[in-house]
Coordinates of C-alpha atoms in Angstrom, one line a residue:
Chain A
M1 CA -128.8 91.9 11.4
A2 CA -129.2 90.4 14.8
V3 CA -128.0 86.9 15.5
F4 CA -130.3 85.4 18.1
T5 CA -129.1 82.3 20.2
R6 CA -131.7 79.8 20.5
G7 CA -132.4 79.0 24.1
F8 CA -130.5 81.7 25.5
G9 CA -132.5 83.9 28.0
G10 CA -129.8 85.3 30.2
R11 CA -130.3 85.8 34.0
R12 CA -129.6 89.6 33.5
P13 CA -129.6 90.8 37.1
E14 CA -131.1 94.2 36.7
P15 CA -128.4 96.7 37.7
E16 CA -129.6 99.7 39.8
R17 CA -128.1 101.9 37.2
P18 CA -127.0 101.7 33.7
L19 CA -123.8 99.9 32.8
P20 CA -121.6 100.8 29.9
P21 CA -122.3 98.8 26.8
G22 CA -121.1 95.2 26.8
Q23 CA -120.3 95.1 30.5
H24 CA -121.9 92.9 33.2
L25 CA -122.0 93.3 37.0
T26 CA -119.6 91.2 39.1
Q27 CA -119.7 90.9 42.9
D28 CA -116.0 89.6 43.4
F29 CA -113.1 91.4 42.1
P30 CA -111.4 89.7 39.1
V31 CA -107.6 90.2 38.8
L32 CA -105.9 90.9 35.5
S33 CA -102.1 91.1 35.4
T34 CA -99.7 90.1 32.7
G35 CA -97.2 88.6 35.0
P36 CA -96.4 87.7 38.6
T37 CA -97.5 90.2 41.3
P38 CA -94.4 92.3 42.2
N39 CA -93.2 92.3 45.6
V40 CA -93.2 96.1 46.6
D41 CA -91.9 96.9 50.0
A42 CA -94.2 99.6 51.2
S43 CA -91.4 101.0 53.4
R44 CA -89.2 101.6 50.2
W45 CA -92.1 102.7 47.9
E46 CA -91.7 106.0 46.1
L47 CA -93.7 107.9 43.6
T48 CA -91.9 110.1 41.0
V49 CA -93.5 112.7 38.8
R50 CA -91.1 113.6 36.0
T51 CA -91.9 116.6 33.7
E52 CA -90.9 116.8 30.0
S53 CA -87.9 118.8 30.9
G54 CA -86.7 116.1 33.3
T55 CA -87.5 117.8 36.6
E56 CA -88.4 115.2 39.2
H57 CA -90.7 115.4 42.1
R58 CA -90.7 112.5 44.6
W59 CA -93.0 111.3 47.4
D60 CA -92.2 108.4 49.8
R61 CA -94.7 106.5 52.0
A62 CA -94.5 109.3 54.8
A63 CA -94.8 112.2 52.2
L64 CA -97.9 110.4 50.7
Q65 CA -99.5 110.0 54.1
A66 CA -98.9 113.7 54.8
L67 CA -101.1 114.7 51.8
P68 CA -104.9 115.2 52.2
A69 CA -106.5 111.8 51.7
E70 CA -110.2 111.2 50.9
D71 CA -112.6 108.3 50.7
V72 CA -113.9 107.6 47.3
T73 CA -116.8 105.5 46.1
V74 CA -116.8 104.7 42.5
D75 CA -117.9 102.2 39.9
I76 CA -115.1 100.4 37.9
H77 CA -115.3 98.9 34.5
C78 CA -112.7 96.3 33.1
V79 CA -112.1 96.0 29.4
T80 CA -112.7 92.1 30.0
R81 CA -116.3 93.1 30.4
W82 CA -116.9 93.1 34.2
S83 CA -118.0 96.1 36.1
K84 CA -118.2 96.5 39.8
H85 CA -120.5 99.0 41.6
D86 CA -119.6 100.9 44.6
T87 CA -116.1 100.1 45.2
H88 CA -114.6 102.0 48.2
W89 CA -111.0 103.4 48.2
R90 CA -108.9 105.7 50.2
G91 CA -106.3 107.9 48.6
V92 CA -105.1 111.3 47.4
P93 CA -106.4 113.1 44.4
V94 CA -103.8 113.2 41.6
D95 CA -104.1 117.0 41.7
A96 CA -102.1 117.1 44.9
F97 CA -99.2 115.7 43.1
F98 CA -99.1 118.4 40.4
E99 CA -99.5 121.5 42.6
D100 CA -95.8 122.4 42.3
V101 CA -95.2 120.8 39.0
E102 CA -94.5 123.1 36.0
T103 CA -95.5 121.5 32.8
A104 CA -96.9 122.3 29.4
A105 CA -97.3 118.6 28.5
D106 CA -100.6 117.2 27.8
F107 CA -100.0 113.5 28.2
V108 CA -98.9 111.1 30.9
V109 CA -97.5 107.6 31.0
A110 CA -98.0 106.0 34.4
H111 CA -95.2 103.5 35.3
S112 CA -95.5 100.5 37.6
Y113 CA -93.1 98.4 39.7
G114 CA -92.8 95.3 37.5
G115 CA -92.6 97.3 34.3
Y116 CA -96.2 97.9 33.3
T117 CA -97.1 101.2 31.7
T118 CA -100.3 102.9 30.5
N119 CA -100.9 106.3 28.9
L120 CA -103.5 109.0 29.8
P121 CA -104.2 112.6 29.0
L122 CA -103.1 114.6 31.9
D123 CA -106.5 116.3 32.1
D124 CA -107.9 112.9 32.9
L125 CA -106.0 112.8 36.0
L126 CA -106.8 116.2 37.3
D127 CA -109.9 118.0 38.7
G128 CA -110.7 115.2 41.2
R129 CA -111.2 112.6 38.6
A130 CA -108.2 110.4 39.6
W131 CA -106.6 109.3 42.7
V132 CA -103.4 107.7 44.1
V133 CA -105.0 105.0 46.3
F134 CA -103.7 102.8 49.2
E135 CA -106.8 101.4 50.8
Y136 CA -109.5 99.2 49.4
E137 CA -112.7 98.5 51.4
G138 CA -111.2 99.7 54.5
E139 CA -107.9 97.6 54.4
P140 CA -104.5 98.3 53.0
L141 CA -104.4 97.8 49.4
A142 CA -103.5 94.1 48.6
P143 CA -100.6 93.3 46.4
V144 CA -102.8 91.4 44.1
H145 CA -104.9 94.5 43.5
G146 CA -102.0 96.7 43.0
G147 CA -100.7 97.5 46.6
P148 CA -99.2 99.2 48.3
V149 CA -100.2 101.9 46.0
R150 CA -102.1 102.2 42.6
L151 CA -103.6 104.7 40.4
L152 CA -107.5 104.9 40.2
V153 CA -109.0 106.5 37.1
P154 CA -112.5 105.2 37.4
H155 CA -114.0 106.9 34.4
L156 CA -111.7 104.9 32.0
Y157 CA -111.4 101.3 31.6
F158 CA -109.5 99.8 34.6
W159 CA -106.3 98.9 32.7
K160 CA -105.6 102.7 32.9
S161 CA -105.6 102.4 36.7
A162 CA -102.0 101.2 36.9
K163 CA -101.3 98.8 39.8
W164 CA -97.9 99.1 41.8
L165 CA -97.6 102.7 40.8
R166 CA -94.2 104.2 40.9
G167 CA -94.2 107.0 38.4
L168 CA -96.1 109.5 36.3
V169 CA -93.9 110.7 33.4
L170 CA -95.2 113.7 31.4
H171 CA -94.9 113.8 27.6
E172 CA -95.9 116.3 24.9
H173 CA -97.2 113.5 22.7
D174 CA -99.5 110.6 23.5
E175 CA -97.0 107.6 24.0
P176 CA -98.8 104.2 23.9
G177 CA -98.4 102.1 27.2
F178 CA -98.2 98.3 27.5
W179 CA -101.8 97.2 26.6
E180 CA -102.1 100.2 24.2
Q181 CA -99.2 98.7 22.1
N182 CA -100.9 95.4 22.3
G183 CA -104.2 96.2 20.6
Y184 CA -106.1 98.2 23.3
H185 CA -107.5 101.7 22.6
L186 CA -105.3 104.7 23.3
Y187 CA -108.0 106.4 25.5
G188 CA -110.4 103.7 26.8
D189 CA -113.7 105.3 27.5
P190 CA -116.1 102.6 28.7
W191 CA -119.2 104.5 27.8
S192 CA -118.1 104.8 24.2
E193 CA -116.8 101.1 24.3
Q194 CA -113.3 102.1 23.3
R195 CA -111.8 98.6 24.0
Y196 CA -109.6 97.9 21.1
S197 CA -107.6 100.1 18.8
Chain B
M1 CA -111.6 96.2 14.5
S2 CA -115.1 95.9 16.1
L3 CA -116.1 93.1 13.9
W4 CA -118.5 90.5 15.1
H5 CA -118.5 87.2 13.2
V6 CA -121.6 85.0 13.0
A7 CA -120.7 81.5 14.5
Q8 CA -122.5 78.3 14.5
V9 CA -122.0 75.5 16.8
V10 CA -120.8 72.5 14.8
A11 CA -119.8 70.1 17.6
V12 CA -120.0 69.8 21.3
E13 CA -118.1 67.4 23.6
R14 CA -118.4 66.5 27.3
L15 CA -115.0 67.0 29.0
T16 CA -116.0 66.6 32.6
A17 CA -119.1 66.8 34.8
S18 CA -119.0 70.6 34.6
A19 CA -117.3 71.3 31.3
R20 CA -117.8 70.9 27.7
A21 CA -115.8 71.7 24.5
L22 CA -117.5 73.6 21.7
T23 CA -116.5 73.8 18.1
L24 CA -117.8 76.7 16.1
S25 CA -117.9 77.4 12.4
V26 CA -116.9 81.1 12.0
P27 CA -116.6 82.4 8.5
G28 CA -114.1 85.3 8.4
F29 CA -112.1 84.2 11.6
V30 CA -108.5 83.8 10.7
E31 CA -104.9 83.6 12.0
A32 CA -105.4 82.8 15.6
V33 CA -102.2 82.2 17.7
A34 CA -102.1 79.8 20.6
G35 CA -102.8 81.6 23.9
Q36 CA -105.3 84.1 22.3
H37 CA -108.9 84.3 23.2
V38 CA -112.2 85.3 21.7
D39 CA -115.1 87.3 22.9
L40 CA -118.4 85.3 22.6
R41 CA -121.6 87.2 22.3
L42 CA -125.1 85.7 23.0
T43 CA -128.3 87.5 22.1
A44 CA -131.7 86.6 23.8
P45 CA -135.0 86.9 21.7
D46 CA -135.7 90.2 23.3
G47 CA -132.3 91.7 22.3
Y48 CA -130.6 91.2 25.7
Q49 CA -126.9 90.4 25.1
A50 CA -124.2 88.9 27.2
V51 CA -120.5 88.7 26.3
R52 CA -117.8 86.7 27.8
A53 CA -114.1 85.9 26.9
Y54 CA -113.0 82.3 26.3
S55 CA -109.5 81.1 25.6
L56 CA -109.0 79.2 22.3
A57 CA -108.4 75.4 22.9
R58 CA -106.9 74.9 19.4
V59 CA -105.6 77.2 16.7
G60 CA -104.4 76.6 13.2
R61 CA -107.7 76.0 11.3
D62 CA -109.1 79.3 9.8
E63 CA -112.9 79.8 10.3
V64 CA -113.1 77.3 13.1
V65 CA -113.0 78.3 16.9
E66 CA -112.6 75.7 19.5
I67 CA -113.2 76.6 23.1
A68 CA -113.7 74.8 26.4
V69 CA -116.1 76.0 29.0
D70 CA -116.2 75.2 32.7
R71 CA -119.6 76.0 34.4
I72 CA -119.5 78.7 36.9
P73 CA -122.1 78.6 39.7
G74 CA -124.7 81.0 38.6
G75 CA -122.9 81.8 35.3
E76 CA -125.5 82.9 32.8
V77 CA -123.2 82.3 29.8
S78 CA -121.1 79.3 31.0
G79 CA -124.3 77.5 32.1
F80 CA -125.9 78.0 28.8
L81 CA -122.7 76.8 26.9
V82 CA -122.2 73.8 29.1
D83 CA -125.9 72.6 29.6
D84 CA -128.0 73.9 26.8
A85 CA -126.2 74.9 23.6
Q86 CA -126.6 72.5 20.7
V87 CA -125.1 71.8 17.3
G88 CA -126.7 74.3 14.9
D89 CA -127.1 77.1 17.5
R90 CA -125.9 80.6 16.5
M91 CA -124.0 83.2 18.4
E92 CA -121.3 85.8 17.5
V93 CA -117.6 85.8 18.0
R94 CA -115.0 88.6 17.9
G95 CA -111.3 87.9 17.7
P96 CA -108.8 86.5 17.9
L97 CA -107.8 88.8 20.8
G98 CA -104.7 89.2 23.0
G99 CA -101.2 89.6 21.8
F100 CA -99.1 89.0 25.0
F101 CA -100.1 85.5 26.4
V102 CA -99.2 83.8 23.3
W103 CA -96.7 81.2 22.0
R104 CA -95.7 81.0 18.4
P105 CA -94.2 77.9 16.6
D106 CA -91.2 79.9 15.5
D107 CA -90.1 80.3 19.2
V108 CA -87.8 77.3 19.7
G109 CA -86.7 78.2 23.3
P110 CA -87.9 76.1 26.3
V111 CA -91.5 76.6 27.5
Q112 CA -93.0 75.7 30.9
L113 CA -96.7 75.6 31.1
V114 CA -98.5 75.6 34.5
A115 CA -102.3 75.1 34.6
G116 CA -104.8 75.2 37.3
G117 CA -108.0 73.6 36.5
S118 CA -109.6 74.9 33.3
G119 CA -106.7 77.2 32.9
V120 CA -105.3 74.4 30.8
V121 CA -107.3 75.5 27.9
P122 CA -104.8 78.1 26.3
L123 CA -101.8 75.9 27.3
A124 CA -103.5 72.9 25.5
A125 CA -103.6 75.2 22.5
M126 CA -99.8 75.8 22.8
V127 CA -99.2 72.0 23.1
R128 CA -101.3 71.4 20.0
S129 CA -99.8 74.2 18.1
R130 CA -96.3 72.8 18.9
A131 CA -97.4 69.3 17.8
A132 CA -98.9 70.5 14.5
A133 CA -95.9 72.6 13.6
G134 CA -93.5 69.8 14.5
S135 CA -91.6 72.2 16.7
P136 CA -88.5 71.0 18.6
A137 CA -89.1 73.5 21.4
P138 CA -88.7 71.6 24.8
F139 CA -92.0 71.9 26.5
R140 CA -93.2 70.9 30.0
L141 CA -96.7 71.0 31.3
L142 CA -97.7 70.9 34.9
C143 CA -101.4 70.7 35.6
S144 CA -103.0 70.9 39.0
V145 CA -106.6 69.5 39.1
R146 CA -108.9 68.5 42.0
T147 CA -109.4 64.9 40.9
R148 CA -108.6 62.7 37.7
A149 CA -112.1 63.2 36.7
D150 CA -111.7 67.1 36.6
A151 CA -108.8 66.9 34.0
F152 CA -109.3 68.2 30.4
W153 CA -107.9 66.1 27.7
A154 CA -105.7 64.1 30.1
D155 CA -104.7 61.2 27.7
E156 CA -103.9 63.6 24.8
L157 CA -101.9 66.0 26.9
S158 CA -100.0 63.2 28.6
S159 CA -99.0 61.7 25.3
S160 CA -97.9 64.6 23.1
P161 CA -94.5 63.7 21.9
G162 CA -91.8 65.8 23.3
V163 CA -94.0 67.2 26.0
E164 CA -93.3 66.1 29.6
T165 CA -96.6 66.3 31.4
T166 CA -97.3 66.2 35.1
W167 CA -100.5 66.0 36.8
V168 CA -100.9 67.0 40.5
Y169 CA -104.1 66.4 42.3
T170 CA -105.6 68.7 45.1
R171 CA -108.5 66.8 46.5
E172 CA -108.2 63.0 45.6
V173 CA -105.5 61.0 44.1
P174 CA -105.9 58.3 41.4
P175 CA -104.7 54.7 42.2
G176 CA -100.9 54.3 41.8
V177 CA -100.1 58.0 42.4
T178 CA -97.8 58.5 45.4
R179 CA -97.9 62.2 45.9
P180 CA -100.5 62.9 48.5
A181 CA -103.4 65.3 47.5
G182 CA -102.6 68.8 48.0
R183 CA -102.0 72.2 46.5
L184 CA -99.1 72.9 44.2
S185 CA -96.0 73.1 46.4
A186 CA -92.3 74.1 46.1
D187 CA -91.4 70.5 45.9
D188 CA -93.6 70.0 42.9
V189 CA -92.0 73.0 41.3
A190 CA -88.4 71.8 42.1
A191 CA -89.4 68.3 40.7
H192 CA -91.4 69.1 37.6
V193 CA -90.7 72.7 36.3
L194 CA -87.8 73.4 33.9
A195 CA -84.8 74.9 35.9
P196 CA -84.5 78.7 35.9
G197 CA -81.0 78.3 34.5
E198 CA -82.6 77.1 31.3
S199 CA -84.5 80.5 31.0
P200 CA -87.7 78.9 30.0
R201 CA -90.6 81.2 29.1
V202 CA -93.4 80.4 31.6
F203 CA -97.1 80.6 31.0
V204 CA -99.3 80.2 34.1
C205 CA -103.0 80.1 33.7
G206 CA -105.8 79.4 36.2
P207 CA -108.1 80.8 38.8
T208 CA -106.5 84.0 40.6
G209 CA -105.6 82.2 43.8
F210 CA -103.9 79.4 41.8
V211 CA -101.8 81.8 39.6
E212 CA -100.8 84.1 42.6
A213 CA -99.6 81.0 44.4
A214 CA -97.9 79.4 41.5
A215 CA -96.3 82.6 40.3
A216 CA -94.9 83.2 43.9
L217 CA -93.5 79.6 43.9
L218 CA -91.8 80.2 40.5
L219 CA -90.2 83.5 41.6
D220 CA -89.0 81.8 44.9
A221 CA -87.5 79.1 42.7
G222 CA -85.5 81.8 40.9
H223 CA -87.5 82.2 37.7
D224 CA -87.2 85.7 36.0
P225 CA -90.4 87.6 36.4
D226 CA -90.0 89.0 33.0
L227 CA -90.2 85.4 31.6
V228 CA -93.4 84.4 33.5
R229 CA -96.6 85.5 31.8
T230 CA -99.9 85.1 33.6
E231 CA -103.6 84.8 32.7
R232 CA -106.1 84.7 35.6
F233 CA -109.8 84.2 35.8
G234 CA -112.1 85.0 38.8
G235 CA -111.9 87.1 41.9
A236 CA -109.4 87.5 44.8

């Protein structure tokens, strides 16, 4: 049964391509964080990939910049219902960080400076579907948007694209991250509207 | 948990030139906690739908949802809710939502609330929840607004027993206020915020720019980042 709202027409700016259900386009870039923006010193930034057996692989800023970066243009979708078309990022495909990693694990927990975590299937980070990014719209990534370095997983709701990225930890089982323990969906596909658990 | 409840507007109240409070009757809506929000869904006659999130302004009454909406320039939902919605209008509500930016009455530790503009809404819910429960938790509320006329519930929030409330004005100062108009400063934090040594839980809500600035001032003053929770709206 539909419930119509008297007098509501909606301005409905016509998107040039479909949006996931329940989303609307925004022109600015809303910020959602659970706490203060962490102060991450870019010169001391490190990314660690840790396997289920405890083996660690590390990259610092120089090592990150030595990897082949690419420019990425993607649409992003936040669980709080805004979407943004054609955002421009520069970063390294996550595949590059797994070239020498021996693992049989199927799941990853991304860890942020400041303590945030979010879980993803490893497959969703590979095959050119996810990036470790350090530029947004041609500028160094601002701290408020996750700088110096964040994860970019545009095919999932944006809470999966962890800001202030510091680690990717492999797990044999899916371990819920911060929002996933606080009512959000384990996977978070915007096209299936997997907002809440 | 994808349950939409039918909601009917039962009261509207003008808060400022750009904002209104709306009270909705929502059968099936229960057990909200101060700080939580709802998704509100409007459906046009041709089936077009728009959904936005709004913080609850008051909790504690089941099947009642109270929100306050500030009009955003060009906002298709906020404009309707502030200018057009009438008693009797129907819409849909999902929630309560959010389990992190919340204060529960059984938490008796000190609490510092910091609001920018309409960011006072979920913090007002915390003040009201504290009053309704008769909680002894020490509360302070620091509100930044453009002018006196932009303040939501100024008299009520300034007179809640046991809550020390301070207003700072960014554009225009009312008569009798000595602090000049200006953005929240380190001096304001030093003068009006609970000391870091008391380990208050801090809730900061407002536009992104305000929250970024306020959270930075709090960390500079020595507050533990793990005790500072933030809720932001709008872009950066």
